[in-house]
Amino acid sequence: MVGRKSKWGMTIRYTLTTLILLVMIYPFIYLVLNSFAAWDQVDRKIIPTAFTTRSWSWLFGNATVAAPAPWIHAFINTIIVATIATGLMLLFAIMVGYALAKVKFKGKMFVNNVILFQMFFPAIILLIPQFLMVTNVGLLDTYAGMIIPTMMSMWAIFMYTNFFKAIPDTLIEAAKLDGASDLKILFRVVLPMSKSISTVIFLFLFTDRWTNLLWDLIVTKSDATVTLNVLISQMFGPYATYPGPMYAASVVLTLPLIILFLFFSKKFQEGMQFTLK
């Protein structure tokens, strides 16, 4: 009797888990299905019955009614901006976090408090000052204008600081006795121990920068620097009558993030275990 109840309990749990999983992944399934759906069925059926590659061919250069937007170039722009900005955010966060955790210097507590203080303010309040600075130095509509104002993450610094504090000081002191400098200790000793937390921070930073719309929308003024998310937002105007290509473009924007999370899933889980402690 107890065994039968246990089986029923497991069945209910698996059923509920499956239903929740389907609810979570259905928006992406809907996205993919409508990107391949016949144009007369897009957004008209829960599951389309007729499929075509017309939306994808339209998206990448075969538009017959309206001029195609530069999707491939926008995708490359997004990769360039997101990769460089994320790399710089990681570099600054690693170095500042290590200094706050393991290096003694005057004003250390003040710097730490400033970082914590800034984390409580929404980034949007800095939008106008950043835009004015970018405009005044002539970086509007450039890669540098999109990257430089977003290359510092207070959250990443906070995460690395707390992780580096957990590393034993005896390990750092032993490396110093061997003649290693702080930079050598950071990149040869400490950083290899931080792969899991670095994966978590990298994925969150890259996702945030990859999908950043507001800043890119303000800074980009031409097709030369336009990013994929900006291009998709512009489709709601002249391209609003083409929902199929909009879904295809959304798949292009979303797919790299899913691939990254699947590729780093093991390290991501290990890093999340630390962050939840």
Coordinates of N, CA, C and O in Angstrom, one line a residue, residues 81-150:
V81 N 29.9 43.8 -30.1 CA 29.6 44.7 -29.0 C 29.5 43.8 -27.7 O 30.1 44.2 -26.7
A82 N 28.7 42.8 -27.8 CA 28.4 42.0 -26.6 C 29.7 41.3 -26.1 O 30.0 41.2 -24.9
T83 N 30.5 40.7 -27.0 CA 31.7 40.0 -26.6 C 32.8 40.9 -26.0 O 33.3 40.6 -24.9
I84 N 33.0 42.1 -26.6 CA 34.0 43.0 -26.1 C 33.6 43.6 -24.8 O 34.4 43.7 -23.8
A85 N 32.3 44.1 -24.7 CA 31.8 44.7 -23.5 C 31.8 43.7 -22.3 O 32.2 44.0 -21.2
T86 N 31.4 42.4 -22.6 CA 31.4 41.4 -21.5 C 32.9 41.1 -21.1 O 33.1 40.9 -19.9
G87 N 33.8 41.0 -22.1 CA 35.2 40.7 -21.7 C 35.8 41.8 -20.8 O 36.5 41.6 -19.9
L88 N 35.5 43.1 -21.2 CA 36.0 44.2 -20.4 C 35.3 44.2 -19.0 O 36.0 44.5 -18.0
M89 N 34.0 43.9 -18.9 CA 33.3 43.9 -17.6 C 33.9 42.8 -16.7 O 34.2 43.0 -15.5
L90 N 34.2 41.6 -17.3 CA 34.9 40.6 -16.5 C 36.3 41.0 -16.1 O 36.6 40.7 -14.9
L91 N 37.1 41.6 -17.0 CA 38.4 41.9 -16.6 C 38.4 42.9 -15.5 O 39.2 42.8 -14.5
F92 N 37.6 44.0 -15.6 CA 37.6 45.0 -14.5 C 37.0 44.4 -13.2 O 37.5 44.7 -12.1
A93 N 36.0 43.5 -13.3 CA 35.4 43.0 -12.1 C 36.4 42.0 -11.4 O 36.5 42.0 -10.2
I94 N 37.2 41.3 -12.2 CA 38.2 40.4 -11.6 C 39.3 41.1 -10.8 O 39.6 40.8 -9.7
M95 N 39.8 42.2 -11.5 CA 40.9 42.9 -10.9 C 40.4 43.8 -9.7 O 41.1 43.8 -8.7
V96 N 39.3 44.4 -9.8 CA 38.8 45.2 -8.7 C 38.3 44.3 -7.6 O 38.6 44.6 -6.4
G97 N 37.7 43.2 -7.9 CA 37.2 42.3 -6.9 C 38.4 41.7 -6.1 O 38.3 41.6 -4.8
Y98 N 39.5 41.4 -6.8 CA 40.6 40.8 -6.1 C 41.3 41.9 -5.2 O 41.7 41.6 -4.1
A99 N 41.4 43.1 -5.7 CA 42.0 44.2 -4.9 C 41.2 44.4 -3.6 O 41.7 44.6 -2.5
L100 N 39.8 44.4 -3.7 CA 39.0 44.7 -2.6 C 39.0 43.5 -1.6 O 38.8 43.7 -0.4
A101 N 39.3 42.3 -2.1 CA 39.2 41.1 -1.2 C 40.6 40.8 -0.6 O 40.6 40.4 0.6
K102 N 41.7 41.0 -1.3 CA 43.0 40.5 -0.9 C 44.1 41.5 -0.8 O 45.2 41.2 -0.3
V103 N 43.9 42.7 -1.3 CA 45.0 43.7 -1.3 C 44.6 44.8 -0.3 O 43.5 45.3 -0.2
K104 N 45.6 45.2 0.6 CA 45.4 46.2 1.5 C 45.8 47.6 1.0 O 47.0 47.8 0.5
F105 N 44.9 48.6 1.0 CA 45.3 49.9 0.5 C 44.3 50.9 1.2 O 43.2 50.6 1.6
K106 N 44.7 52.2 1.2 CA 43.9 53.2 1.8 C 42.7 53.5 1.0 O 42.7 53.5 -0.2
G107 N 41.6 53.7 1.7 CA 40.3 54.0 1.0 C 39.6 52.7 0.5 O 38.6 52.8 -0.2
K108 N 40.1 51.6 0.9 CA 39.5 50.3 0.5 C 38.0 50.2 0.9 O 37.1 49.9 0.1
M109 N 37.7 50.6 2.2 CA 36.3 50.5 2.6 C 35.4 51.5 1.9 O 34.3 51.2 1.6
F110 N 36.0 52.7 1.6 CA 35.2 53.7 0.9 C 34.9 53.2 -0.5 O 33.7 53.4 -0.9
V111 N 35.8 52.6 -1.2 CA 35.6 52.1 -2.6 C 34.5 51.0 -2.5 O 33.6 51.0 -3.3
N112 N 34.6 50.1 -1.5 CA 33.6 49.0 -1.4 C 32.2 49.6 -1.1 O 31.3 49.1 -1.7
N113 N 32.2 50.6 -0.3 CA 30.9 51.2 0.1 C 30.3 51.9 -1.1 O 29.0 51.9 -1.3
V114 N 31.1 52.6 -2.0 CA 30.6 53.3 -3.2 C 30.0 52.2 -4.1 O 29.0 52.5 -4.7
I115 N 30.7 51.1 -4.3 CA 30.2 50.0 -5.2 C 28.8 49.5 -4.7 O 27.9 49.4 -5.4
L116 N 28.7 49.3 -3.4 CA 27.5 48.8 -2.8 C 26.4 49.9 -2.9 O 25.2 49.6 -3.2
F117 N 26.8 51.1 -2.7 CA 25.8 52.2 -2.8 C 25.2 52.4 -4.2 O 24.0 52.5 -4.4
Q118 N 26.1 52.2 -5.2 CA 25.7 52.4 -6.6 C 24.8 51.2 -7.0 O 23.9 51.4 -7.9
M119 N 24.9 50.0 -6.4 CA 24.1 48.9 -6.8 C 22.6 49.1 -6.5 O 21.8 48.4 -7.1
F120 N 22.3 50.0 -5.6 CA 20.9 50.3 -5.2 C 20.2 51.2 -6.1 O 19.0 51.4 -6.0
F121 N 20.9 51.8 -7.1 CA 20.3 52.8 -8.0 C 20.1 52.2 -9.3 O 21.0 51.5 -9.9
P122 N 19.0 52.4 -10.0 CA 18.8 51.8 -11.3 C 19.7 52.5 -12.3 O 19.9 53.7 -12.2
A123 N 20.1 51.7 -13.3 CA 21.1 52.2 -14.3 C 20.5 53.3 -15.2 O 21.2 54.1 -15.7
I124 N 19.2 53.4 -15.2 CA 18.5 54.3 -16.1 C 18.8 55.8 -15.7 O 18.7 56.7 -16.5
I125 N 19.1 56.0 -14.4 CA 19.3 57.4 -14.0 C 20.6 57.9 -14.5 O 20.8 59.2 -14.5
L126 N 21.5 57.1 -15.0 CA 22.8 57.5 -15.6 C 22.7 57.6 -17.1 O 23.7 58.0 -17.8
L127 N 21.5 57.3 -17.7 CA 21.3 57.3 -19.1 C 21.6 58.6 -19.8 O 22.4 58.7 -20.7
I128 N 21.1 59.7 -19.3 CA 21.3 61.0 -19.9 C 22.7 61.5 -19.7 O 23.3 62.0 -20.7
P129 N 23.3 61.4 -18.5 CA 24.7 61.8 -18.4 C 25.7 61.0 -19.3 O 26.6 61.6 -19.9
Q130 N 25.4 59.7 -19.4 CA 26.2 58.9 -20.3 C 26.1 59.3 -21.8 O 27.0 59.4 -22.5
F131 N 24.8 59.6 -22.2 CA 24.6 60.0 -23.5 C 25.2 61.3 -23.9 O 25.8 61.4 -24.9
L132 N 25.2 62.2 -22.9 CA 25.8 63.5 -23.1 C 27.3 63.4 -23.3 O 28.0 64.0 -24.1
M133 N 27.9 62.5 -22.4 CA 29.4 62.3 -22.5 C 29.8 61.7 -23.8 O 30.8 62.1 -24.4
V134 N 29.0 60.7 -24.2 CA 29.3 60.0 -25.5 C 29.2 61.0 -26.7 O 30.0 61.0 -27.6
T135 N 28.2 61.8 -26.6 CA 28.0 62.8 -27.7 C 29.1 63.8 -27.7 O 29.6 64.2 -28.8
N136 N 29.5 64.3 -26.5 CA 30.5 65.4 -26.5 C 31.9 64.9 -26.9 O 32.7 65.7 -27.4
V137 N 32.2 63.7 -26.7 CA 33.5 63.2 -27.1 C 33.5 62.5 -28.5 O 34.5 62.0 -29.0
G138 N 32.4 62.6 -29.2 CA 32.3 62.2 -30.6 C 32.2 60.7 -30.8 O 32.6 60.2 -31.8
L139 N 31.6 60.0 -29.8 CA 31.5 58.5 -29.9 C 30.1 58.0 -30.3 O 29.8 56.8 -30.2
L140 N 29.2 59.0 -30.6 CA 27.9 58.6 -31.0 C 27.9 57.8 -32.3 O 28.6 58.1 -33.2
D141 N 27.1 56.7 -32.3 CA 27.0 55.9 -33.5 C 28.4 55.2 -33.8 O 28.8 55.0 -35.0
T142 N 29.0 54.8 -32.8 CA 30.3 54.0 -32.9 C 30.3 52.8 -32.0 O 29.5 52.8 -31.0
Y143 N 31.1 51.8 -32.2 CA 31.2 50.7 -31.3 C 31.7 51.1 -30.0 O 31.2 50.6 -28.9
A144 N 32.6 52.0 -29.9 CA 33.2 52.5 -28.6 C 32.1 53.2 -27.8 O 32.0 53.0 -26.6
G145 N 31.2 53.9 -28.5 CA 30.1 54.5 -27.8 C 29.1 53.6 -27.2 O 28.5 53.8 -26.1
M146 N 29.0 52.4 -27.8 CA 28.1 51.3 -27.2 C 28.8 50.5 -26.1 O 28.1 50.0 -25.2
I147 N 30.1 50.4 -26.2 CA 30.8 49.5 -25.3 C 31.3 50.2 -24.1 O 31.1 49.7 -22.9
I148 N 32.0 51.4 -24.2 CA 32.6 52.0 -23.1 C 31.7 52.3 -21.9 O 32.0 52.0 -20.7
P149 N 30.5 52.9 -22.1 CA 29.6 53.2 -20.9 C 29.1 51.9 -20.3 O 28.5 52.0 -19.2
T150 N 29.2 50.8 -20.9 CA 28.6 49.5 -20.3 C 29.7 48.5 -19.9 O 29.4 47.4 -19.7

